[in-house]
CSV table of C-alpha atoms in Angstrom, one decimal:
chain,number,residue,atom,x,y,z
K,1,UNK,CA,-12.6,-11.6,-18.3
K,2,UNK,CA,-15.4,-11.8,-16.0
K,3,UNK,CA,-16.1,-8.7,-15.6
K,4,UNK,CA,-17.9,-6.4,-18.3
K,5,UNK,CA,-15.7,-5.3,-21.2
K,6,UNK,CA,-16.4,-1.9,-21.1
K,7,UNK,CA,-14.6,-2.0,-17.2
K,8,UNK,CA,-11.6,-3.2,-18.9
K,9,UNK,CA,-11.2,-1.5,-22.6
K,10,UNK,CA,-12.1,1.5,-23.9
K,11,UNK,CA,-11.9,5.5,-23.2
K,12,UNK,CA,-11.9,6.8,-19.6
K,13,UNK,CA,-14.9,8.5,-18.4
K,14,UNK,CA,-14.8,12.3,-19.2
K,15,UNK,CA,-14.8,12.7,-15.7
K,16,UNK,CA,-11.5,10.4,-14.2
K,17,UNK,CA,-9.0,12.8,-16.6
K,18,UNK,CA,-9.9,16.4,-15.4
K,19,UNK,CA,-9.9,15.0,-12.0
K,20,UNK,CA,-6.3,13.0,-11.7
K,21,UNK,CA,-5.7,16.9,-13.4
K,22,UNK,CA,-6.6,18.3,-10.2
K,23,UNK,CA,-5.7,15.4,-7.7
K,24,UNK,CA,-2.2,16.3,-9.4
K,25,UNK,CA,-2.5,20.3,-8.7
K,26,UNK,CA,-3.6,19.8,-5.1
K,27,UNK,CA,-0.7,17.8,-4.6
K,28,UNK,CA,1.8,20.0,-5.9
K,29,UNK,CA,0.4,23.3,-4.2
K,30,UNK,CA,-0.1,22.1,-0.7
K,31,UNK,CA,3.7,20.5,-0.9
K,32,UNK,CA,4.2,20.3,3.6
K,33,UNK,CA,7.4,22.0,3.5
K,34,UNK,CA,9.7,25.2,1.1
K,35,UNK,CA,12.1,22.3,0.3
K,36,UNK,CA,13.3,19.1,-0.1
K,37,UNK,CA,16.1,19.9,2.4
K,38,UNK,CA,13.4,21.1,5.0
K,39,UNK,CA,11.5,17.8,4.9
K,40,UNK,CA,15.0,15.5,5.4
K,41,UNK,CA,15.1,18.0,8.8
K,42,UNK,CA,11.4,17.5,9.5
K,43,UNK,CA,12.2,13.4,9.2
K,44,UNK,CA,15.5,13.6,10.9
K,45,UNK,CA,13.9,15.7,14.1
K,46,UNK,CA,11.0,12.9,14.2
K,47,UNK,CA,13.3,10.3,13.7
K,48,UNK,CA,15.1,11.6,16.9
K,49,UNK,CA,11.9,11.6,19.1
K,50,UNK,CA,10.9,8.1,17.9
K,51,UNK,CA,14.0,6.8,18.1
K,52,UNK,CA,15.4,8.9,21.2
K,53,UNK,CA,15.8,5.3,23.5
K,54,UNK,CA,17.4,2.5,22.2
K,55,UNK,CA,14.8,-0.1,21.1
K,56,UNK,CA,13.7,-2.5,23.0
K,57,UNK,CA,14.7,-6.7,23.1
K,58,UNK,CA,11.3,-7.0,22.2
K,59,UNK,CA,11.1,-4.1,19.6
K,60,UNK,CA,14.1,-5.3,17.9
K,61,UNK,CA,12.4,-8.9,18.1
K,62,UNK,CA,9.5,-8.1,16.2
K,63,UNK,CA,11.5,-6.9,13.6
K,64,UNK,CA,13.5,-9.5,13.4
K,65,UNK,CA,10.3,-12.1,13.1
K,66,UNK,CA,8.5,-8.9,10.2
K,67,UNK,CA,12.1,-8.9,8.3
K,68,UNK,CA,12.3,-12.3,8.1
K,69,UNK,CA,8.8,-13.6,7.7
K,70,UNK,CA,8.4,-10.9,5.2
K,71,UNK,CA,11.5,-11.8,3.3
K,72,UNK,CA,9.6,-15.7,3.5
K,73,UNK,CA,6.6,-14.9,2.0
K,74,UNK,CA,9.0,-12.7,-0.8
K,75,UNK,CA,10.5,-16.4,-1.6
K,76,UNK,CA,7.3,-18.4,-1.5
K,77,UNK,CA,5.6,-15.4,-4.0
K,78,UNK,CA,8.8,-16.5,-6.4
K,79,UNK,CA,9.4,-19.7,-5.9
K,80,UNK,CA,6.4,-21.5,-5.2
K,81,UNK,CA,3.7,-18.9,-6.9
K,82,UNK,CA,5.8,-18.3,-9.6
K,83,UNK,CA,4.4,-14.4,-9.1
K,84,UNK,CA,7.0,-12.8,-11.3
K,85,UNK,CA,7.9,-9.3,-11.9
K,86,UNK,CA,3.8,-8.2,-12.9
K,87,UNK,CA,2.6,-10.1,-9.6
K,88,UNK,CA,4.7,-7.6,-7.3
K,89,UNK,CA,3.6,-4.5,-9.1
K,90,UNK,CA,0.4,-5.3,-7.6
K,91,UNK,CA,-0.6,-2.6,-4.6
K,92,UNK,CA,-1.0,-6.1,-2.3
K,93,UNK,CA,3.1,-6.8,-2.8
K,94,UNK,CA,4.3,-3.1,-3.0
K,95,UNK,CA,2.4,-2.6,0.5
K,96,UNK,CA,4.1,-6.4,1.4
K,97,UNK,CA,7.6,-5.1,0.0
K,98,UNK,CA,7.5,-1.7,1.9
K,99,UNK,CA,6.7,-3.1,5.4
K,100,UNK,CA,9.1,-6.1,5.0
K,101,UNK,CA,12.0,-2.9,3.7
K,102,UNK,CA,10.6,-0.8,7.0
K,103,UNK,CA,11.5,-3.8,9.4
K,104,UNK,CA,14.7,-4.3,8.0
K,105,UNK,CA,15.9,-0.4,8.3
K,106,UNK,CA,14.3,0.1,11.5
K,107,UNK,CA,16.6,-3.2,12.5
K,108,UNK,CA,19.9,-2.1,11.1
K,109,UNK,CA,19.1,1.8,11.8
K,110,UNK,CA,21.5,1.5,15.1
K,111,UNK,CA,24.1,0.9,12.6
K,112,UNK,CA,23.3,3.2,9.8
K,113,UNK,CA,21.3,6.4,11.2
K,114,UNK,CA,20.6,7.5,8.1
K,115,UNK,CA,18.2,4.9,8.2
K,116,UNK,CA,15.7,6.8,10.6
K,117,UNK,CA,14.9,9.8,8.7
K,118,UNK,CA,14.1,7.3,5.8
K,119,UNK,CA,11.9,5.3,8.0
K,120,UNK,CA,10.0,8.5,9.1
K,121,UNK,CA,9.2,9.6,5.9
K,122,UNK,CA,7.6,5.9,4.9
K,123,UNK,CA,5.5,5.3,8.2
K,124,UNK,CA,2.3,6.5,7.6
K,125,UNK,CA,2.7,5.5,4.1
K,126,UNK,CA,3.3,1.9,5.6
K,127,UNK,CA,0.7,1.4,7.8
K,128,UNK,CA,-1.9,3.5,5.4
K,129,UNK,CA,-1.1,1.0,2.3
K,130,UNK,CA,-1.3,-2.1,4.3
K,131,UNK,CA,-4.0,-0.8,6.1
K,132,UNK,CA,-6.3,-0.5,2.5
K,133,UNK,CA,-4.7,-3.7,1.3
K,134,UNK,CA,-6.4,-5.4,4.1
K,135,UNK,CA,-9.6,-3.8,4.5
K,136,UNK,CA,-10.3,-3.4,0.3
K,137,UNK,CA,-9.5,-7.2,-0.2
K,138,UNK,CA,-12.0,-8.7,2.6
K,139,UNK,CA,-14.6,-5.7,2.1
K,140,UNK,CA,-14.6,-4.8,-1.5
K,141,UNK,CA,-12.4,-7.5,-4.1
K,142,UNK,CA,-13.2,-10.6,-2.3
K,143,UNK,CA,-16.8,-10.0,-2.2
K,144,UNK,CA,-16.9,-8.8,-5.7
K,145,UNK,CA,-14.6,-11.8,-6.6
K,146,UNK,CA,-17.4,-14.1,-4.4
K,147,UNK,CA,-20.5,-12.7,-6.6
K,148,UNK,CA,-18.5,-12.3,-9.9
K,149,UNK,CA,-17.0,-16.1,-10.3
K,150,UNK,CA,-18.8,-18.9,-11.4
K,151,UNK,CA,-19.3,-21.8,-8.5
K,152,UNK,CA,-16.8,-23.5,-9.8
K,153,UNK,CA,-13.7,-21.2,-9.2
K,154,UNK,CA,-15.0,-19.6,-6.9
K,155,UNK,CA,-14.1,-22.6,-4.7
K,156,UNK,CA,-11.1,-23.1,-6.5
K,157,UNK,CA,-10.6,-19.5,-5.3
K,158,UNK,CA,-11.8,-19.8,-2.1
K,159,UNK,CA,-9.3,-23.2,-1.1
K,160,UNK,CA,-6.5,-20.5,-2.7
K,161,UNK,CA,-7.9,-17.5,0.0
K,162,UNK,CA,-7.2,-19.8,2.6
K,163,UNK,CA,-3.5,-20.7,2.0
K,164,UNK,CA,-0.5,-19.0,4.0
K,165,UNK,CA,0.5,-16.9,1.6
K,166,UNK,CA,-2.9,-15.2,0.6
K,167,UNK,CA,-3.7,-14.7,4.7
K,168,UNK,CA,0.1,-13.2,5.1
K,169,UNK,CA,-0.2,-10.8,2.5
K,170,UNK,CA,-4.2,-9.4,3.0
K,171,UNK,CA,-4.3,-10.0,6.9
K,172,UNK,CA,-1.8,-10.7,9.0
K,173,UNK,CA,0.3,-7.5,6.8
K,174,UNK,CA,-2.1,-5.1,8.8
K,175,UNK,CA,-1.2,-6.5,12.1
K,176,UNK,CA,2.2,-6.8,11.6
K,177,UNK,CA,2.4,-3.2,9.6
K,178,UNK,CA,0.5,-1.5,13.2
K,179,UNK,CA,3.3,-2.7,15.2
K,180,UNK,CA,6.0,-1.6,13.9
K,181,UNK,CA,4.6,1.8,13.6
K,182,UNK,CA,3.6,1.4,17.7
K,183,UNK,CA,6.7,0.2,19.3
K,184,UNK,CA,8.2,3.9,18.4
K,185,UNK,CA,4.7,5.9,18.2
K,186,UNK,CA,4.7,9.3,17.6
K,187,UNK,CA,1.8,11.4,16.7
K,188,UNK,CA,1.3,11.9,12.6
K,189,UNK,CA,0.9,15.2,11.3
K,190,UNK,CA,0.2,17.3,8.4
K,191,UNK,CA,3.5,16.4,6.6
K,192,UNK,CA,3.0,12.4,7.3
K,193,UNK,CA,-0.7,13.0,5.4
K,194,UNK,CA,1.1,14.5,2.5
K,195,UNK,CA,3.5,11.8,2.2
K,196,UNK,CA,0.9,9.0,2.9
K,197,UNK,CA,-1.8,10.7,-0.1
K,198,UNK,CA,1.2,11.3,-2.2
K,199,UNK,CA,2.1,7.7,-2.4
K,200,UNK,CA,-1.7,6.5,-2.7
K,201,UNK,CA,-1.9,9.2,-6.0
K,202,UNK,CA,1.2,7.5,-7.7
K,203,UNK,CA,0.0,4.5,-7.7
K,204,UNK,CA,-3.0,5.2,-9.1
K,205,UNK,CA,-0.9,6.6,-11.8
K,206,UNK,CA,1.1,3.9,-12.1
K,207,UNK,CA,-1.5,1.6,-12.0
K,208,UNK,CA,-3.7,3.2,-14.8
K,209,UNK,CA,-0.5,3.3,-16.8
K,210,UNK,CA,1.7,0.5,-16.6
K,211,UNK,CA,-1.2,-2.3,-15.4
K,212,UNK,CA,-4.7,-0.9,-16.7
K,213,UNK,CA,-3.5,0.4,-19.6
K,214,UNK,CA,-2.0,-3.0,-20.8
K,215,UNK,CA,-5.0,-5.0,-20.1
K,216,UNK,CA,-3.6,-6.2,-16.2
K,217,UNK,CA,-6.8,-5.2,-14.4
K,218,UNK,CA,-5.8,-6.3,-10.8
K,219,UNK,CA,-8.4,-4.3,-9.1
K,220,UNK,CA,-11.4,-3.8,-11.2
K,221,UNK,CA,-13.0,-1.1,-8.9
K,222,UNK,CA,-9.9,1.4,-9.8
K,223,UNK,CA,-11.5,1.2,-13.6
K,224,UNK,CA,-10.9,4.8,-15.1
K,225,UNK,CA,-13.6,4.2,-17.7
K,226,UNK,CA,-16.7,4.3,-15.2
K,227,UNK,CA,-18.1,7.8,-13.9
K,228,UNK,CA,-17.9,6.7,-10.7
K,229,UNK,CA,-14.6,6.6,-10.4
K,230,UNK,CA,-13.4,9.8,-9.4
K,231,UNK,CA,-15.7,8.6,-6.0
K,232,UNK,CA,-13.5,5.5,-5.7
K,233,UNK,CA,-10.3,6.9,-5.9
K,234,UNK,CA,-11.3,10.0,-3.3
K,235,UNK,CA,-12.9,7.4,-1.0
K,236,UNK,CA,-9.6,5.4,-1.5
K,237,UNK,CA,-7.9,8.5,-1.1
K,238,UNK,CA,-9.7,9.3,2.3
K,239,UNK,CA,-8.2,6.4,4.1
K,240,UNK,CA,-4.8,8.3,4.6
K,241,UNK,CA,-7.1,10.9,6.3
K,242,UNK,CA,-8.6,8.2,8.8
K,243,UNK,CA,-6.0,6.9,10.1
């Protein structure tokens, strides 16, 4: 509520409709590969030059310390936060959720292969959505959150910015996510883009739907009711092409 009402009710902009429209077309006519089948092949064959040595002691223990830590901060959203199911359809705890899920296949994947191909096709989507989850909180939200709150809360807030859990999940998540994806680099290509975007484009959906649209307005800057927000979501967009 401290943010303008029209941010948070009303119609979308005439603008944010036609262009989800062709966010939506672009992603369905530049599709990487002819088939479903061809992209489990593309993952398998990348899985096979990132994963062509057996990992490392000190691979597998930074996995080990991401799977478990990860799974930690899971347990302290639930138990002491009280989060609940709304507080991990947030794009801060999917981003937590996915890294903690990458650690934990790339860990078991010399026991289930199968694992590898499925790891391939979520690593730039990884490091992409922990990457913005980082760099939106501390250069966009927070500050926002720092002009928009009265004195008050905002130290409240502030005291609550500082605790474990709030620096695991919008800092050391970055870190942790740009390790995993180095200890078995591999170039990313056209294919790992399409993946990455795709992902960033359904959550936007999701978001506007099942958040947005039921008054849950996490991330005020993702407002579909402003003209500006066909910018946003391409500049948001434009991270996947960064990295």
């Amino acid at each position: 509520e401290i943010f303008p009402l029209w941010l948070r009710e009303g119609p979308y902009s005439v603008l944010t409709t036609p262009y989800i429209i062709l966010i939506l077309y672009a992603m369905f006519t530049t599709f990487p590969t002819r088939s479903w089948q061809e992209l489990w092949i593309w993952a398998q064959n990348r899985g096979q030059h990132s994963f062509g040595e057996a990992p490392s002691w000190m691979a597998l223990g930074v996995r080990i310390f991401t799977c478990l830590y990860g799974i930690l901060v899971i347990k302290l959203a639930i138990v002491d936060f009280k989060l609940g199911v709304v507080g991990f359809k947030s794009y801060t705890m999917t981003s937590w959720n996915l890294m903690t899920s990458m650690a934990c296949m790339r860990m078991c994947s010399a026991l289930f292969p199968v694992l590898v191909p499925v790891t391939e096709l979520l690593r730039l989507t990884t490091v992409s959505m922990n990457t913005i989850t980082t760099v939106i909180w501390w250069c966009a939200i927070w500050p926002t959150l720092a002009w928009a709150l009265p004195a008050p809360q905002l130290e409240s807030f502030r005291k609550f910015n500082r605790t474990g859990f709030m620096l695991a999940v919008h800092l050391f998540n970055f870190p942790l996510a740009v390790t995993d994806h180095w200890l078995n680099a591999r170039p990313f290509d056209d294919v790992d883009l399409w993946l990455s975007t795709a992902a960033g484009v359904c959550y936007l959906l999701f978001y506007l739907h099942a958040l947005d649209g039921k008054g849950l307005h996490f991330y005020i800057i993702l407002s579909p009711r402003t003209n500006f927000a066909p910018v946003i979501y391409t500049l948001l967009l434009c991270f996947h092409y960064a990295l």
